[in-house]
Amino acid sequence: MNASLAISMPELNMAERTRAFAWDRTPLGPRSTWPAALRISVDAMLASLHPMCLIWSERILLYNDGYAPILGSRHPDALGYPTAEVWPELWPDLEPLIEGVFRGESVAFRDQPLTMTRNGFTEETWYDFAYSPVWDDEGEVAGLMNITSDSTARVKAKRERDAATAEAQEAAVFMRSVLAASTDCIKVVELDGTLSFMSEGGMKTMEVSDFNSVAGCP
């Protein structure tokens, strides 16, 4: 991306950057000529604390403060550029969804995997996001509003929990098989004092023919 249109001062927030941006050098034209639907959508997006971006006209990208970290090192140069240039690695997957929204469709995803190179290296990420059409005064779709959130930490935490649970279950099955193969009298009593396992040797010693008849007993 050519950074010549971007404001390089890092202390500016996105509302300030949007006001100072050279929109007359983009397909959107000067802010004074923007249609009401675009002005209202941009104001609502910039005021939101939730990560949001707006794709307008020739798929030009606008975004708020919450969305800026998602762009990584592409912020702030991404402002005012075609989305295909901002997200080249994601564009093959995003383009069909975006074009569907510009036909009037709405789409939403939870924990959608996205492989990004926003910081110069490959990152496996997951996002929740919802694309909604923005209609103009003539009833035509003029833009796309995206509300999103990074769910990478949640997905990784769930995977770690699932892996730990599977490992614990595998270990428990193995231990039960070892205990079951023993000829000794072995019983497993839970912390509440109830019986949850008895080896065949134990069943013979205790003269129990069906373990289910004593399982769960104190």
XYZ file of C-alpha atoms in Angstrom:
218
model
C 0.000 0.000 0.000
C 1.108 3.549 -0.678
C 1.255 5.369 2.663
C 1.165 8.852 1.148
C -2.501 9.391 2.004
C -2.189 8.317 5.643
C -1.572 10.548 8.649
C 1.661 9.342 10.266
C 1.162 10.894 13.723
C 0.638 7.879 16.057
C -1.323 9.828 18.683
C -4.272 10.486 16.385
C -7.359 8.364 16.943
C -9.397 7.072 14.019
C -11.968 9.860 14.192
C -9.158 12.397 13.817
C -7.482 10.395 11.084
C -10.739 10.087 9.186
C -11.321 13.834 9.347
C -7.748 14.609 8.229
C -7.562 11.979 5.487
C -7.214 13.039 1.819
C -10.522 11.540 0.714
C -10.576 13.657 -2.424
C -7.787 11.413 -3.725
C -9.905 8.261 -3.315
C -13.019 6.992 -5.138
C -15.116 8.294 -2.214
C -14.285 11.923 -3.002
C -14.214 14.843 -0.512
C -16.113 14.298 2.753
C -18.292 17.291 1.928
C -19.757 15.329 -1.005
C -20.397 12.077 0.871
C -23.986 10.786 0.797
C -25.953 10.726 4.025
C -25.746 6.935 4.317
C -21.943 7.051 4.250
C -21.662 9.928 6.711
C -24.067 8.307 9.181
C -22.398 4.890 8.895
C -18.927 6.330 9.417
C -20.032 8.371 12.433
C -21.730 5.348 14.015
C -18.692 3.160 13.401
C -16.212 5.675 14.813
C -18.350 6.166 17.930
C -18.508 2.441 18.666
C -16.208 0.810 21.227
C -16.544 -2.513 19.407
C -14.099 -3.357 16.577
C -15.804 -2.358 13.331
C -14.939 -1.574 9.741
C -16.903 -0.215 6.819
C -16.381 -1.208 3.181
C -17.788 1.311 0.722
C -18.026 2.106 -2.972
C -15.119 0.433 -4.768
C -14.575 -1.732 -1.665
C -12.728 1.091 0.120
C -11.910 0.333 3.765
C -12.710 2.601 6.711
C -12.376 1.455 10.338
C -12.492 2.534 13.966
C -10.080 2.426 16.901
C -11.199 -1.050 17.949
C -10.406 -2.462 14.519
C -6.947 -0.856 14.281
C -5.122 -3.567 16.317
C -6.582 -6.241 14.014
C -4.679 -4.662 11.125
C -1.356 -4.986 12.931
C 1.430 -3.141 11.123
C -0.967 -2.238 8.284
C -2.485 0.447 10.486
C -2.780 3.366 9.768
C -1.856 2.961 6.084
C -4.916 0.740 5.484
C -7.359 3.634 5.816
C -8.926 4.599 2.503
C -7.474 1.734 0.500
C -9.254 -1.094 -1.342
C -9.872 -4.033 0.969
C -8.230 -6.392 -1.518
C -4.971 -4.446 -1.076
C -5.289 -4.272 2.699
C -5.958 -8.016 3.137
C -4.373 -9.723 0.088
C -3.864 -13.036 1.914
C -7.538 -13.139 2.985
C -9.123 -11.713 -0.149
C -9.795 -15.042 -1.953
C -11.944 -16.104 1.018
C -13.445 -12.699 1.836
C -14.368 -11.557 -1.654
C -17.292 -13.998 -2.182
C -18.722 -13.039 1.224
C -18.308 -9.309 0.574
C -19.859 -9.501 -2.875
C -22.785 -11.438 -1.415
C -23.393 -8.654 1.092
C -23.344 -6.091 -1.711
C -26.151 -8.154 -3.244
C -28.154 -7.692 -0.050
C -27.145 -10.753 1.976
C -26.060 -10.828 5.621
C -23.511 -13.323 6.933
C -22.108 -14.184 10.341
C -19.377 -16.542 11.529
C -18.150 -17.743 14.896
C -14.546 -18.812 15.450
C -13.745 -18.465 11.759
C -10.101 -19.467 11.091
C -8.078 -16.804 9.250
C -4.401 -17.042 8.333
C -2.981 -13.500 8.465
C 0.379 -11.951 7.560
C -0.464 -8.519 8.991
C 2.813 -8.237 10.933
C 5.160 -9.719 8.359
C 4.772 -13.342 9.469
C 2.060 -15.984 9.267
C -0.446 -16.054 12.127
C -3.213 -18.574 12.715
C -6.140 -16.561 14.094
C -9.859 -17.016 14.706
C -12.554 -14.343 14.567
C -16.236 -13.831 15.188
C -17.673 -11.426 12.632
C -20.925 -10.318 11.062
C -21.296 -8.613 7.673
C -24.416 -6.511 7.100
C -25.417 -4.436 4.060
C -25.749 -0.661 4.340
C -28.554 0.736 2.160
C -28.627 4.145 0.500
C -31.630 6.444 -0.027
C -32.464 4.696 -3.305
C -32.732 1.317 -1.626
C -29.480 0.036 -3.089
C -26.658 -1.580 -1.140
C -23.946 1.059 -0.917
C -21.668 -0.479 1.690
C -20.885 -3.243 4.145
C -20.628 -2.921 7.920
C -18.446 -5.465 9.686
C -18.677 -6.015 13.456
C -15.925 -8.347 14.623
C -13.946 -9.656 17.571
C -10.797 -11.726 17.972
C -11.652 -15.168 19.362
C -8.137 -16.622 19.017
C -7.500 -16.810 22.768
C -10.846 -18.526 23.355
C -10.276 -21.094 20.595
C -6.746 -21.907 21.785
C -7.895 -22.207 25.406
C -10.674 -24.608 24.372
C -8.248 -26.688 22.345
C -5.896 -26.909 25.326
C -8.775 -27.924 27.618
C -9.991 -30.527 25.136
C -6.465 -31.926 24.758
C -6.006 -32.088 28.543
C -9.398 -33.773 28.969
C -8.630 -36.328 26.258
C -5.246 -37.045 27.845
C -6.822 -37.485 31.267
C -9.490 -39.796 29.865
C -6.879 -41.851 28.039
C -4.834 -42.141 31.213
C -7.920 -43.173 33.189
C -8.831 -45.862 30.643
C -5.277 -47.184 30.720
C -5.215 -47.263 34.521
C -8.567 -49.044 34.677
C -7.295 -51.633 32.201
C -4.201 -52.190 34.331
C -6.290 -52.521 37.481
C -8.800 -54.799 35.799
C -6.036 -57.165 34.687
C -4.755 -57.572 38.252
C -5.678 -60.687 40.233
C -5.461 -58.680 43.469
C -8.504 -57.343 45.292
C -8.580 -53.734 44.108
C -11.355 -51.213 44.613
C -11.573 -47.509 43.710
C -13.527 -45.317 46.132
C -14.379 -41.718 45.122
C -13.906 -38.732 47.436
C -17.560 -38.972 48.483
C -16.987 -42.528 49.670
C -18.841 -44.305 46.870
C -17.502 -47.329 45.029
C -16.653 -46.691 41.365
C -14.466 -49.669 40.419
C -13.663 -53.213 41.522
C -11.239 -55.608 39.903
C -12.229 -59.139 39.029
C -10.068 -60.317 41.918
C -11.962 -58.013 44.221
C -15.315 -59.209 42.925
C -14.297 -62.821 43.590
C -13.084 -61.957 47.099
C -16.243 -59.976 47.870
C -18.428 -62.604 46.150
C -19.910 -59.983 43.779
C -21.146 -61.419 40.478
C -22.341 -58.134 38.911
C -20.423 -54.955 39.689
C -23.380 -52.814 38.634
C -25.215 -54.096 41.715
C -22.704 -52.364 44.011
C -21.443 -49.498 41.831
C -22.082 -46.176 43.581
C -22.674 -47.798 46.956
C -20.922 -46.368 50.054
